[in-house]
Amino acid sequence: MSTDEENERTFKALSAATRRSILDVLKDRPQTTGALCAHFPTLDRCTVMQHLKVLEDAELVIVRRKGRERWNYLNPLPIKHIHDRWIGPYAAHAVDILDRLKRDLERSE
C-alpha cells in the first residue's frame, strides 16, 4: 500500500469522533471488545465493531485473540507518521516565523 493510501485510511479513521474516542480509551491500556462496548453504552455492539474495523484497516488498532476474547491494542505509529509528515514541518515553519517576528520586534525597540 502506498503512503498516500495509508494516509487516506488514517485520516478517514480519525475523521469520526467515536473512533477518536475509542483510541482515547485504548491509549491507557488494551481493551476487550466487550469492555470497549461498555465505554459506549449509546452504541450497539455492531456499531462499535464497525468502528473498530475502520481503525483496524487503518492499522490504528491491532487485534489479538486470546481464547474467546478479542483484545484491541492501540498502534500509535500511523498517527506518528501523520505528525512527522504534516504537523511537524508545519509547526517548525510556524515557530520559525514567530522567531523572526520576535527578533524584528526586538530590533525595532
PDB file of C-alpha atoms in Angstrom:
ATOM      1  CA  MET A   1       0.000   0.000   0.000  1.00  0.00           C
ATOM      2  CA  SER A   2       1.342   3.434  -0.872  1.00  0.00           C
ATOM      3  CA  THR A   3       1.939   6.098   1.727  1.00  0.00           C
ATOM      4  CA  ASP A   4      -0.877   8.188   0.215  1.00  0.00           C
ATOM      5  CA  GLU A   5      -3.304   5.289   0.648  1.00  0.00           C
ATOM      6  CA  GLU A   6      -2.114   4.744   4.225  1.00  0.00           C
ATOM      7  CA  ASN A   7      -2.574   8.446   4.998  1.00  0.00           C
ATOM      8  CA  GLU A   8      -6.076   8.386   3.489  1.00  0.00           C
ATOM      9  CA  ARG A   9      -7.069   5.437   5.668  1.00  0.00           C
ATOM     10  CA  THR A  10      -5.617   7.091   8.756  1.00  0.00           C
ATOM     11  CA  PHE A  11      -7.348  10.406   8.089  1.00  0.00           C
ATOM     12  CA  LYS A  12     -10.630   8.593   7.357  1.00  0.00           C
ATOM     13  CA  ALA A  13     -10.355   6.652  10.596  1.00  0.00           C
ATOM     14  CA  LEU A  14      -9.575   9.792  12.589  1.00  0.00           C
ATOM     15  CA  SER A  15     -12.389  11.786  10.996  1.00  0.00           C
ATOM     16  CA  ALA A  16     -15.088  10.265  13.225  1.00  0.00           C
ATOM     17  CA  ALA A  17     -15.398  11.432  16.827  1.00  0.00           C
ATOM     18  CA  THR A  18     -16.431   7.962  18.018  1.00  0.00           C
ATOM     19  CA  ARG A  19     -13.304   6.392  16.538  1.00  0.00           C
ATOM     20  CA  ARG A  20     -11.131   9.054  18.159  1.00  0.00           C
ATOM     21  CA  SER A  21     -12.878   8.294  21.463  1.00  0.00           C
ATOM     22  CA  ILE A  22     -12.138   4.589  21.021  1.00  0.00           C
ATOM     23  CA  LEU A  23      -8.465   5.418  20.505  1.00  0.00           C
ATOM     24  CA  ASP A  24      -8.549   7.583  23.648  1.00  0.00           C
ATOM     25  CA  VAL A  25      -9.852   4.607  25.623  1.00  0.00           C
ATOM     26  CA  LEU A  26      -7.146   2.339  24.176  1.00  0.00           C
ATOM     27  CA  LYS A  27      -4.417   4.877  24.943  1.00  0.00           C
ATOM     28  CA  ASP A  28      -4.255   3.784  28.572  1.00  0.00           C
ATOM     29  CA  ARG A  29      -4.358   0.018  28.024  1.00  0.00           C
ATOM     30  CA  PRO A  30      -5.641  -2.666  25.643  1.00  0.00           C
ATOM     31  CA  GLN A  31      -9.331  -3.495  25.960  1.00  0.00           C
ATOM     32  CA  THR A  32     -11.508  -6.398  25.009  1.00  0.00           C
ATOM     33  CA  THR A  33     -14.253  -5.621  22.536  1.00  0.00           C
ATOM     34  CA  GLY A  34     -16.805  -6.165  25.289  1.00  0.00           C
ATOM     35  CA  ALA A  35     -15.058  -3.659  27.554  1.00  0.00           C
ATOM     36  CA  LEU A  36     -14.956  -1.126  24.716  1.00  0.00           C
ATOM     37  CA  CYS A  37     -18.685  -1.592  24.138  1.00  0.00           C
ATOM     38  CA  ALA A  38     -19.256  -0.822  27.818  1.00  0.00           C
ATOM     39  CA  HIS A  39     -17.488   2.539  27.321  1.00  0.00           C
ATOM     40  CA  PHE A  40     -20.067   3.447  24.654  1.00  0.00           C
ATOM     41  CA  PRO A  41     -23.468   2.491  26.090  1.00  0.00           C
ATOM     42  CA  THR A  42     -25.380   4.511  23.471  1.00  0.00           C
ATOM     43  CA  LEU A  43     -23.902   2.356  20.669  1.00  0.00           C
ATOM     44  CA  ASP A  44     -24.780  -1.242  19.953  1.00  0.00           C
ATOM     45  CA  ARG A  45     -22.034  -3.849  19.682  1.00  0.00           C
ATOM     46  CA  CYS A  46     -22.344  -3.993  15.883  1.00  0.00           C
ATOM     47  CA  THR A  47     -21.663  -0.257  15.564  1.00  0.00           C
ATOM     48  CA  VAL A  48     -18.613  -0.453  17.837  1.00  0.00           C
ATOM     49  CA  MET A  49     -17.340  -3.383  15.756  1.00  0.00           C
ATOM     50  CA  GLN A  50     -17.792  -1.349  12.551  1.00  0.00           C
ATOM     51  CA  HIS A  51     -15.734   1.489  14.033  1.00  0.00           C
ATOM     52  CA  LEU A  52     -13.079  -0.993  15.170  1.00  0.00           C
ATOM     53  CA  LYS A  53     -12.911  -2.420  11.639  1.00  0.00           C
ATOM     54  CA  VAL A  54     -12.158   1.031  10.196  1.00  0.00           C
ATOM     55  CA  LEU A  55      -9.481   1.559  12.857  1.00  0.00           C
ATOM     56  CA  GLU A  56      -8.035  -1.888  12.168  1.00  0.00           C
ATOM     57  CA  ASP A  57      -7.967  -1.238   8.394  1.00  0.00           C
ATOM     58  CA  ALA A  58      -6.029   1.957   9.096  1.00  0.00           C
ATOM     59  CA  GLU A  59      -3.671  -0.051  11.346  1.00  0.00           C
ATOM     60  CA  LEU A  60      -4.521   2.207  14.284  1.00  0.00           C
ATOM     61  CA  VAL A  61      -5.793  -0.817  16.206  1.00  0.00           C
ATOM     62  CA  ILE A  62      -4.145  -4.215  16.331  1.00  0.00           C
ATOM     63  CA  VAL A  63      -6.394  -7.119  17.275  1.00  0.00           C
ATOM     64  CA  ARG A  64      -5.201 -10.202  19.123  1.00  0.00           C
ATOM     65  CA  ARG A  65      -7.469 -13.072  20.015  1.00  0.00           C
ATOM     66  CA  LYS A  66      -6.925 -14.806  23.348  1.00  0.00           C
ATOM     67  CA  GLY A  67      -9.316 -17.695  23.673  1.00  0.00           C
ATOM     68  CA  ARG A  68     -12.797 -16.321  23.095  1.00  0.00           C
ATOM     69  CA  GLU A  69     -11.763 -12.745  23.764  1.00  0.00           C
ATOM     70  CA  ARG A  70     -10.781 -10.202  21.158  1.00  0.00           C
ATOM     71  CA  TRP A  71      -8.204  -7.758  22.559  1.00  0.00           C
ATOM     72  CA  ASN A  72      -7.739  -4.377  20.893  1.00  0.00           C
ATOM     73  CA  TYR A  73      -4.401  -2.589  21.142  1.00  0.00           C
ATOM     74  CA  LEU A  74      -3.615   0.965  20.120  1.00  0.00           C
ATOM     75  CA  ASN A  75      -0.976   1.260  17.410  1.00  0.00           C
ATOM     76  CA  PRO A  76       0.203   4.898  17.527  1.00  0.00           C
ATOM     77  CA  LEU A  77       2.601   4.602  14.559  1.00  0.00           C
ATOM     78  CA  PRO A  78       0.151   5.800  11.868  1.00  0.00           C
ATOM     79  CA  ILE A  79      -0.531   8.907  13.970  1.00  0.00           C
ATOM     80  CA  LYS A  80       3.212   9.464  14.352  1.00  0.00           C
ATOM     81  CA  HIS A  81       3.618   9.191  10.584  1.00  0.00           C
ATOM     82  CA  ILE A  82       0.905  11.832  10.113  1.00  0.00           C
ATOM     83  CA  HIS A  83       2.667  14.021  12.660  1.00  0.00           C
ATOM     84  CA  ASP A  84       6.047  13.582  11.007  1.00  0.00           C
ATOM     85  CA  ARG A  85       4.654  14.311   7.533  1.00  0.00           C
ATOM     86  CA  TRP A  86       2.161  17.079   8.256  1.00  0.00           C
ATOM     87  CA  ILE A  87       2.267  18.558  11.735  1.00  0.00           C
ATOM     88  CA  GLY A  88       5.997  18.614  12.480  1.00  0.00           C
ATOM     89  CA  PRO A  89       7.104  20.526   9.361  1.00  0.00           C
ATOM     90  CA  TYR A  90       4.203  22.987   9.584  1.00  0.00           C
ATOM     91  CA  ALA A  91       4.820  23.596  13.275  1.00  0.00           C
ATOM     92  CA  ALA A  92       8.540  24.114  12.635  1.00  0.00           C
ATOM     93  CA  HIS A  93       7.703  26.665   9.943  1.00  0.00           C
ATOM     94  CA  ALA A  94       5.322  28.496  12.294  1.00  0.00           C
ATOM     95  CA  VAL A  95       7.956  28.567  15.053  1.00  0.00           C
ATOM     96  CA  ASP A  96      10.496  29.996  12.580  1.00  0.00           C
ATOM     97  CA  ILE A  97       8.048  32.771  11.659  1.00  0.00           C
ATOM     98  CA  LEU A  98       7.413  33.583  15.327  1.00  0.00           C
ATOM     99  CA  ASP A  99      11.156  33.637  15.991  1.00  0.00           C
ATOM    100  CA  ARG A 100      11.714  36.087  13.107  1.00  0.00           C
ATOM    101  CA  LEU A 101       8.841  38.259  14.327  1.00  0.00           C
ATOM    102  CA  LYS A 102      10.316  38.311  17.844  1.00  0.00           C
ATOM    103  CA  ARG A 103      13.747  39.317  16.533  1.00  0.00           C
ATOM    104  CA  ASP A 104      12.235  42.028  14.303  1.00  0.00           C
ATOM    105  CA  LEU A 105      10.242  43.432  17.228  1.00  0.00           C
ATOM    106  CA  GLU A 106      13.266  43.439  19.499  1.00  0.00           C
ATOM    107  CA  ARG A 107      15.312  45.313  16.874  1.00  0.00           C
ATOM    108  CA  SER A 108      12.651  47.982  16.460  1.00  0.00           C
ATOM    109  CA  GLU A 109      12.571  48.813  20.181  1.00  0.00           C
TER     110      GLU A 109
END
